[in-house]
Amino acid sequence: MTTTDSSKPRGKQGYHHGNLREDLMRAALEIIHESGAAALSLRDAARRAGVSHAAPYRHFKGKGVLLAALAVESFHGLVDALERAKAACGDDVVARLRAGGLAYVRYAVRHPSRFRLMFGPDRELIDDKAAAAEVAAAGQAAYRQLYDSIADCQRAGVIRPDPTDSIAQPAWALMHGLAALLVDRRIEAADDAALEALVGHSQRILYEGMRSG
Amino acid sequence: MTTTDSSKPRGKQGYHHGNLREDLMRAALEIIHESGAAALSLRDAARRAGVSHAAPYRHFKGKGVLLAALAVESFHGLVDALERAKAACGDDVVARLRAGGLAYVRYAVRHPSRFRLMFGPDRELIDDKAAAAEVAAAGQAAYRQLYDSIADCQRAGVIRPDPTDSIAQPAWALMHGLAALLVDRRIEAADDAALEALVGHSQRILYEGMRSG
DNA sequence: ACCTGAACACCGTTCAAGT
DNA sequence: ACCTGAACACCGTTCAAGT
């Protein structure tokens, strides 16, 4: 029962894997999802991927770098979600801004482990400089989504022409705070409708203060 | 040099400590402050407190319970800070609300390790039910500070008479988001003046949307 | 090139035994 | 009552050695 697993027909019926890097990331996320980031061990991830405890080190310089790779992947997923949500709104700049905010909070609630990985203190584990820089860059790409939406609204004359950052930062903080408190179960949202209502209500309040005139 | 330490003149010139529980909490916080929560080990805390690695278990059922005790202590510190800030504003309900928000963000920035302990995923480590409940209660006490401030403003007629939670939640989320992003260095505030400006500006935007009329 | 096995220096937690 | 020392089952990381 050790030699007859047939999940991947790839390679020279292989003593090795073909795609260990991806499998390790998948396993690690699974562990974090089941038991929290503190419970993640590289050895367990290796076990689940069916390799020895030393094998991961051919693909990641250490535990922190694996975590960083997951964070980067997660930021890319967030950016995708934001882009899709905005694209579905056509040219209505205000609708695009609102949809982006909702998508941000939804992404956090649907992928709490990833959200915590992106923003949680696990980033402290990333002692590797290059990996830390990559995570930071991926995070900035997400912020740019919001920044651009605000700038579009300013150009359209529906949001005050203050420095864009001075508006984007509070807007980000509000959505980020909702996301963080929801993920931490400090605020409850019974279902997706309740979540939409909470986000929509928060956005309406904020929008009153941002709009022109 | 083992028997002649004279820091505490207490007890029977003691083979034991007098106040190990407190010393362990102090040491643990020191470690977290220096190297992050992930680097905390009970054994290291015990070492710094000058006792054997098994001694902590007379005072805490496990690592998670020590962390929980630190979180509770930190929430109490936050509540104290909020109360002091509000008290300094006399009877002006709006000033009290604003001061509370600023105090919240300041507490986070000044005590980032504690803030992460209160809200971070480290709470997952708390497998102990009683400890988790204590942390939740301490957290609710902090929320009540904000809730009461909003309610006071509503009674004074300066904030819309919507359900208080529906206003307190976005207000909390905005301050919490600022705090979290600042602690994570996703947003920068060069000094305390910049912090005050950021918080004040965010509050002004929010207040526009909350106020009556 | 990619993986294994043994090794090292750590952990958290438990438990008999000491004072 | 409070602490120690040995013990157990784990970790992360490294490194020679295998295919």
PDB file of C-alpha atoms in Angstrom, chain B:
ATOM      1  CA  MET B   1      26.047  33.142  42.092  1.00  0.00           C
ATOM      2  CA  THR B   2      22.995  30.959  42.187  1.00  0.00           C
ATOM      3  CA  THR B   3      22.000  31.599  45.774  1.00  0.00           C
ATOM      4  CA  THR B   4      22.935  35.226  46.176  1.00  0.00           C
ATOM      5  CA  ASP B   5      20.445  37.011  43.959  1.00  0.00           C
ATOM      6  CA  SER B   6      18.787  39.683  46.036  1.00  0.00           C
ATOM      7  CA  SER B   7      16.022  41.051  43.852  1.00  0.00           C
ATOM      8  CA  LYS B   8      13.213  39.984  46.166  1.00  0.00           C
ATOM      9  CA  PRO B   9      13.785  40.074  49.913  1.00  0.00           C
ATOM     10  CA  ARG B  10      10.504  38.169  50.308  1.00  0.00           C
ATOM     11  CA  GLY B  11       9.875  34.715  51.769  1.00  0.00           C
ATOM     12  CA  LYS B  12      12.145  32.191  53.476  1.00  0.00           C
ATOM     13  CA  GLN B  13      15.222  33.318  51.443  1.00  0.00           C
ATOM     14  CA  GLY B  14      13.314  30.960  49.248  1.00  0.00           C
ATOM     15  CA  TYR B  15      13.994  28.102  47.005  1.00  0.00           C
ATOM     16  CA  HIS B  16      10.906  29.460  45.423  1.00  0.00           C
ATOM     17  CA  HIS B  17       9.864  32.557  43.948  1.00  0.00           C
ATOM     18  CA  GLY B  18       7.026  34.427  45.530  1.00  0.00           C
ATOM     19  CA  ASN B  19       5.639  35.730  42.320  1.00  0.00           C
ATOM     20  CA  LEU B  20       6.396  33.348  39.518  1.00  0.00           C
ATOM     21  CA  ARG B  21       3.065  33.839  37.772  1.00  0.00           C
ATOM     22  CA  GLU B  22       3.655  37.535  37.214  1.00  0.00           C
ATOM     23  CA  ASP B  23       7.296  37.041  36.340  1.00  0.00           C
ATOM     24  CA  LEU B  24       6.388  34.475  33.697  1.00  0.00           C
ATOM     25  CA  MET B  25       3.878  36.820  32.111  1.00  0.00           C
ATOM     26  CA  ARG B  26       6.429  39.604  32.093  1.00  0.00           C
ATOM     27  CA  ALA B  27       9.063  37.329  30.546  1.00  0.00           C
ATOM     28  CA  ALA B  28       6.635  36.026  27.931  1.00  0.00           C
ATOM     29  CA  LEU B  29       5.670  39.507  26.854  1.00  0.00           C
ATOM     30  CA  GLU B  30       9.340  40.429  26.664  1.00  0.00           C
ATOM     31  CA  ILE B  31      10.021  37.496  24.344  1.00  0.00           C
ATOM     32  CA  ILE B  32       7.039  38.325  22.140  1.00  0.00           C
ATOM     33  CA  HIS B  33       8.166  41.918  22.027  1.00  0.00           C
ATOM     34  CA  GLU B  34      11.691  40.908  21.013  1.00  0.00           C
ATOM     35  CA  SER B  35      11.003  38.086  18.605  1.00  0.00           C
ATOM     36  CA  GLY B  36       7.290  37.772  17.908  1.00  0.00           C
ATOM     37  CA  ALA B  37       4.610  35.516  19.310  1.00  0.00           C
ATOM     38  CA  ALA B  38       5.695  32.571  17.190  1.00  0.00           C
ATOM     39  CA  ALA B  39       9.062  32.587  18.935  1.00  0.00           C
ATOM     40  CA  LEU B  40       7.587  32.365  22.415  1.00  0.00           C
ATOM     41  CA  SER B  41       8.392  29.193  24.284  1.00  0.00           C
ATOM     42  CA  LEU B  42       7.340  28.421  27.803  1.00  0.00           C
ATOM     43  CA  ARG B  43      10.769  26.950  28.374  1.00  0.00           C
ATOM     44  CA  ASP B  44      12.435  30.234  27.494  1.00  0.00           C
ATOM     45  CA  ALA B  45      10.051  32.170  29.726  1.00  0.00           C
ATOM     46  CA  ALA B  46      10.848  29.769  32.568  1.00  0.00           C
ATOM     47  CA  ARG B  47      14.564  30.191  31.917  1.00  0.00           C
ATOM     48  CA  ARG B  48      14.271  33.975  32.123  1.00  0.00           C
ATOM     49  CA  ALA B  49      12.300  33.680  35.328  1.00  0.00           C
ATOM     50  CA  GLY B  50      15.034  31.455  36.724  1.00  0.00           C
ATOM     51  CA  VAL B  51      13.007  28.297  37.227  1.00  0.00           C
ATOM     52  CA  SER B  52      12.865  24.869  35.648  1.00  0.00           C
ATOM     53  CA  HIS B  53      10.938  24.270  32.437  1.00  0.00           C
ATOM     54  CA  ALA B  54       8.207  22.423  34.314  1.00  0.00           C
ATOM     55  CA  ALA B  55       7.545  25.130  36.878  1.00  0.00           C
ATOM     56  CA  PRO B  56       5.147  27.211  34.722  1.00  0.00           C
ATOM     57  CA  TYR B  57       2.653  24.357  34.809  1.00  0.00           C
ATOM     58  CA  ARG B  58       1.938  25.074  38.461  1.00  0.00           C
ATOM     59  CA  HIS B  59       0.603  28.463  37.359  1.00  0.00           C
ATOM     60  CA  PHE B  60      -0.788  27.954  33.842  1.00  0.00           C
ATOM     61  CA  LYS B  61      -2.449  24.876  32.424  1.00  0.00           C
ATOM     62  CA  GLY B  62      -0.406  25.381  29.263  1.00  0.00           C
ATOM     63  CA  LYS B  63       1.074  27.861  26.852  1.00  0.00           C
ATOM     64  CA  GLY B  64      -2.334  28.898  25.537  1.00  0.00           C
ATOM     65  CA  VAL B  65      -3.578  29.803  28.988  1.00  0.00           C
ATOM     66  CA  LEU B  66      -0.578  32.042  29.625  1.00  0.00           C
ATOM     67  CA  LEU B  67      -1.286  33.777  26.320  1.00  0.00           C
ATOM     68  CA  ALA B  68      -4.931  34.158  27.315  1.00  0.00           C
ATOM     69  CA  ALA B  69      -3.922  35.742  30.609  1.00  0.00           C
ATOM     70  CA  LEU B  70      -1.791  38.249  28.695  1.00  0.00           C
ATOM     71  CA  ALA B  71      -4.684  39.009  26.340  1.00  0.00           C
ATOM     72  CA  VAL B  72      -7.043  39.646  29.246  1.00  0.00           C
ATOM     73  CA  GLU B  73      -4.505  41.900  30.939  1.00  0.00           C
ATOM     74  CA  SER B  74      -4.080  43.770  27.661  1.00  0.00           C
ATOM     75  CA  PHE B  75      -7.812  44.298  27.195  1.00  0.00           C
ATOM     76  CA  HIS B  76      -7.977  45.695  30.703  1.00  0.00           C
ATOM     77  CA  GLY B  77      -5.174  48.068  29.798  1.00  0.00           C
ATOM     78  CA  LEU B  78      -7.071  49.156  26.702  1.00  0.00           C
ATOM     79  CA  VAL B  79     -10.264  49.777  28.671  1.00  0.00           C
ATOM     80  CA  ASP B  80      -8.294  51.847  31.173  1.00  0.00           C
ATOM     81  CA  ALA B  81      -6.783  53.912  28.364  1.00  0.00           C
ATOM     82  CA  LEU B  82     -10.211  54.508  26.835  1.00  0.00           C
ATOM     83  CA  GLU B  83     -11.682  55.533  30.163  1.00  0.00           C
ATOM     84  CA  ARG B  84      -8.870  57.952  30.905  1.00  0.00           C
ATOM     85  CA  ALA B  85      -9.105  59.515  27.458  1.00  0.00           C
ATOM     86  CA  LYS B  86     -12.832  60.021  27.782  1.00  0.00           C
ATOM     87  CA  ALA B  87     -12.605  61.344  31.319  1.00  0.00           C
ATOM     88  CA  ALA B  88     -10.206  64.051  30.141  1.00  0.00           C
ATOM     89  CA  CYS B  89     -12.937  65.437  27.863  1.00  0.00           C
ATOM     90  CA  GLY B  90     -15.537  66.280  30.481  1.00  0.00           C
ATOM     91  CA  ASP B  91     -19.116  66.295  29.238  1.00  0.00           C
ATOM     92  CA  ASP B  92     -18.647  66.950  25.524  1.00  0.00           C
ATOM     93  CA  VAL B  93     -20.053  63.692  24.133  1.00  0.00           C
ATOM     94  CA  VAL B  94     -18.572  64.146  20.673  1.00  0.00           C
ATOM     95  CA  ALA B  95     -15.133  64.977  22.054  1.00  0.00           C
ATOM     96  CA  ARG B  96     -15.339  61.883  24.266  1.00  0.00           C
ATOM     97  CA  LEU B  97     -16.178  59.701  21.281  1.00  0.00           C
ATOM     98  CA  ARG B  98     -13.279  61.069  19.240  1.00  0.00           C
ATOM     99  CA  ALA B  99     -10.854  60.799  22.140  1.00  0.00           C
ATOM    100  CA  GLY B 100     -11.833  57.176  22.631  1.00  0.00           C
ATOM    101  CA  GLY B 101     -11.088  56.360  19.001  1.00  0.00           C
ATOM    102  CA  LEU B 102      -7.715  58.059  19.143  1.00  0.00           C
ATOM    103  CA  ALA B 103      -6.879  56.258  22.382  1.00  0.00           C
ATOM    104  CA  TYR B 104      -7.775  52.926  20.764  1.00  0.00           C
ATOM    105  CA  VAL B 105      -5.420  53.443  17.839  1.00  0.00           C
ATOM    106  CA  ARG B 106      -2.700  54.834  20.089  1.00  0.00           C
ATOM    107  CA  TYR B 107      -2.882  51.858  22.397  1.00  0.00           C
ATOM    108  CA  ALA B 108      -2.404  49.541  19.421  1.00  0.00           C
ATOM    109  CA  VAL B 109       0.556  51.484  18.077  1.00  0.00           C
ATOM    110  CA  ARG B 110       2.215  51.768  21.463  1.00  0.00           C
ATOM    111  CA  HIS B 111       1.636  48.148  22.429  1.00  0.00           C
ATOM    112  CA  PRO B 112       1.706  46.247  19.146  1.00  0.00           C
ATOM    113  CA  SER B 113       2.507  42.910  20.775  1.00  0.00           C
ATOM    114  CA  ARG B 114      -0.447  43.249  23.097  1.00  0.00           C
ATOM    115  CA  PHE B 115      -2.713  44.356  20.273  1.00  0.00           C
ATOM    116  CA  ARG B 116      -1.771  41.333  18.193  1.00  0.00           C
ATOM    117  CA  LEU B 117      -2.299  39.123  21.212  1.00  0.00           C
ATOM    118  CA  MET B 118      -5.788  40.527  21.710  1.00  0.00           C
ATOM    119  CA  PHE B 119      -6.891  40.172  18.114  1.00  0.00           C
ATOM    120  CA  GLY B 120      -4.363  38.019  16.338  1.00  0.00           C
ATOM    121  CA  PRO B 121      -4.747  34.354  15.512  1.00  0.00           C
ATOM    122  CA  ASP B 122      -2.803  33.509  18.643  1.00  0.00           C
ATOM    123  CA  ARG B 123      -6.180  33.231  20.219  1.00  0.00           C
ATOM    124  CA  GLU B 124      -6.428  29.927  18.413  1.00  0.00           C
ATOM    125  CA  LEU B 125      -3.859  28.577  20.817  1.00  0.00           C
ATOM    126  CA  ILE B 126      -6.281  28.948  23.668  1.00  0.00           C
ATOM    127  CA  ASP B 127      -7.743  25.484  23.819  1.00  0.00           C
ATOM    128  CA  ASP B 128      -8.921  26.128  27.366  1.00  0.00           C
ATOM    129  CA  LYS B 129     -12.614  26.993  27.434  1.00  0.00           C
ATOM    130  CA  ALA B 130     -12.652  29.085  30.598  1.00  0.00           C
ATOM    131  CA  ALA B 131      -9.674  31.120  29.409  1.00  0.00           C
ATOM    132  CA  ALA B 132     -11.284  31.747  26.025  1.00  0.00           C
ATOM    133  CA  ALA B 133     -14.453  32.957  27.725  1.00  0.00           C
ATOM    134  CA  GLU B 134     -12.459  35.340  29.911  1.00  0.00           C
ATOM    135  CA  VAL B 135     -10.756  36.832  26.867  1.00  0.00           C
ATOM    136  CA  ALA B 136     -14.098  37.258  25.110  1.00  0.00           C
ATOM    137  CA  ALA B 137     -15.558  39.034  28.139  1.00  0.00           C
ATOM    138  CA  ALA B 138     -12.599  41.389  28.383  1.00  0.00           C
ATOM    139  CA  GLY B 139     -12.994  42.175  24.684  1.00  0.00           C
ATOM    140  CA  GLN B 140     -16.670  42.947  25.101  1.00  0.00           C
ATOM    141  CA  ALA B 141     -15.888  45.383  27.881  1.00  0.00           C
ATOM    142  CA  ALA B 142     -13.735  47.314  25.418  1.00  0.00           C
ATOM    143  CA  TYR B 143     -16.491  47.379  22.815  1.00  0.00           C
ATOM    144  CA  ARG B 144     -18.920  48.641  25.430  1.00  0.00           C
ATOM    145  CA  GLN B 145     -16.772  51.748  25.880  1.00  0.00           C
ATOM    146  CA  LEU B 146     -17.385  52.640  22.263  1.00  0.00           C
ATOM    147  CA  TYR B 147     -21.013  51.573  22.298  1.00  0.00           C
ATOM    148  CA  ASP B 148     -21.755  53.806  25.289  1.00  0.00           C
ATOM    149  CA  SER B 149     -20.086  56.784  23.642  1.00  0.00           C
ATOM    150  CA  ILE B 150     -22.231  56.385  20.541  1.00  0.00           C
ATOM    151  CA  ALA B 151     -25.351  55.999  22.672  1.00  0.00           C
ATOM    152  CA  ASP B 152     -24.468  59.183  24.582  1.00  0.00           C
ATOM    153  CA  CYS B 153     -24.174  61.058  21.293  1.00  0.00           C
ATOM    154  CA  GLN B 154     -27.510  59.692  20.162  1.00  0.00           C
ATOM    155  CA  ARG B 155     -29.162  60.805  23.399  1.00  0.00           C
ATOM    156  CA  ALA B 156     -27.649  64.237  22.902  1.00  0.00           C
ATOM    157  CA  GLY B 157     -29.166  64.267  19.412  1.00  0.00           C
ATOM    158  CA  VAL B 158     -25.916  64.699  17.520  1.00  0.00           C
ATOM    159  CA  ILE B 159     -25.843  61.198  16.007  1.00  0.00           C
ATOM    160  CA  ARG B 160     -28.737  59.623  14.121  1.00  0.00           C
ATOM    161  CA  PRO B 161     -31.101  57.493  16.207  1.00  0.00           C
ATOM    162  CA  ASP B 162     -30.403  54.315  14.235  1.00  0.00           C
ATOM    163  CA  PRO B 163     -29.847  51.112  16.196  1.00  0.00           C
ATOM    164  CA  THR B 164     -26.693  51.835  18.168  1.00  0.00           C
ATOM    165  CA  ASP B 165     -24.897  48.686  17.021  1.00  0.00           C
ATOM    166  CA  SER B 166     -25.436  49.605  13.393  1.00  0.00           C
ATOM    167  CA  ILE B 167     -23.393  52.746  13.995  1.00  0.00           C
ATOM    168  CA  ALA B 168     -20.964  51.409  16.585  1.00  0.00           C
ATOM    169  CA  GLN B 169     -19.860  48.528  14.360  1.00  0.00           C
ATOM    170  CA  PRO B 170     -18.637  50.654  11.435  1.00  0.00           C
ATOM    171  CA  ALA B 171     -17.061  53.108  13.852  1.00  0.00           C
ATOM    172  CA  TRP B 172     -15.234  50.283  15.601  1.00  0.00           C
ATOM    173  CA  ALA B 173     -14.230  48.755  12.274  1.00  0.00           C
ATOM    174  CA  LEU B 174     -12.706  52.020  11.078  1.00  0.00           C
ATOM    175  CA  MET B 175     -10.599  52.522  14.216  1.00  0.00           C
ATOM    176  CA  HIS B 176      -9.726  48.841  14.360  1.00  0.00           C
ATOM    177  CA  GLY B 177      -8.725  48.841  10.708  1.00  0.00           C
ATOM    178  CA  LEU B 178      -6.472  51.863  11.187  1.00  0.00           C
ATOM    179  CA  ALA B 179      -4.926  50.217  14.237  1.00  0.00           C
ATOM    180  CA  ALA B 180      -4.362  46.897  12.468  1.00  0.00           C
ATOM    181  CA  LEU B 181      -2.887  48.461   9.336  1.00  0.00           C
ATOM    182  CA  LEU B 182      -0.620  50.710  11.388  1.00  0.00           C
ATOM    183  CA  VAL B 183       0.595  47.833  13.551  1.00  0.00           C
ATOM    184  CA  ASP B 184       1.257  45.794  10.410  1.00  0.00           C
ATOM    185  CA  ARG B 185       3.065  48.768   8.855  1.00  0.00           C
ATOM    186  CA  ARG B 186       0.710  48.700   5.884  1.00  0.00           C
ATOM    187  CA  ILE B 187       0.023  52.377   6.652  1.00  0.00           C
ATOM    188  CA  GLU B 188       2.761  54.615   8.002  1.00  0.00           C
ATOM    189  CA  ALA B 189       2.439  57.394  10.554  1.00  0.00           C
ATOM    190  CA  ALA B 190       5.763  59.133  11.018  1.00  0.00           C
ATOM    191  CA  ASP B 191       5.031  60.406  14.518  1.00  0.00           C
ATOM    192  CA  ASP B 192       2.238  61.005  16.983  1.00  0.00           C
ATOM    193  CA  ALA B 193       1.144  64.157  15.177  1.00  0.00           C
ATOM    194  CA  ALA B 194       0.751  62.227  11.929  1.00  0.00           C
ATOM    195  CA  LEU B 195      -1.210  59.594  13.807  1.00  0.00           C
ATOM    196  CA  GLU B 196      -3.542  62.183  15.294  1.00  0.00           C
ATOM    197  CA  ALA B 197      -4.062  63.686  11.856  1.00  0.00           C
ATOM    198  CA  LEU B 198      -4.838  60.330  10.266  1.00  0.00           C
ATOM    199  CA  VAL B 199      -7.284  59.355  12.986  1.00  0.00           C
ATOM    200  CA  GLY B 200      -8.874  62.808  13.103  1.00  0.00           C
ATOM    201  CA  HIS B 201      -9.337  62.900   9.375  1.00  0.00           C
ATOM    202  CA  SER B 202     -10.887  59.429   9.330  1.00  0.00           C
ATOM    203  CA  GLN B 203     -13.207  60.370  12.146  1.00  0.00           C
ATOM    204  CA  ARG B 204     -14.335  63.529  10.392  1.00  0.00           C
ATOM    205  CA  ILE B 205     -15.265  61.549   7.277  1.00  0.00           C
ATOM    206  CA  LEU B 206     -17.154  59.004   9.320  1.00  0.00           C
ATOM    207  CA  TYR B 207     -18.858  61.611  11.442  1.00  0.00           C
ATOM    208  CA  GLU B 208     -20.298  63.316   8.381  1.00  0.00           C
ATOM    209  CA  GLY B 209     -22.186  60.126   7.657  1.00  0.00           C
ATOM    210  CA  MET B 210     -23.303  59.433  11.213  1.00  0.00           C
ATOM    211  CA  ARG B 211     -24.576  62.740  12.328  1.00  0.00           C
ATOM    212  CA  SER B 212     -28.179  63.784  12.636  1.00  0.00           C
ATOM    213  CA  GLY B 213     -29.945  66.029  10.171  1.00  0.00           C
TER     214      GLY B 213
END
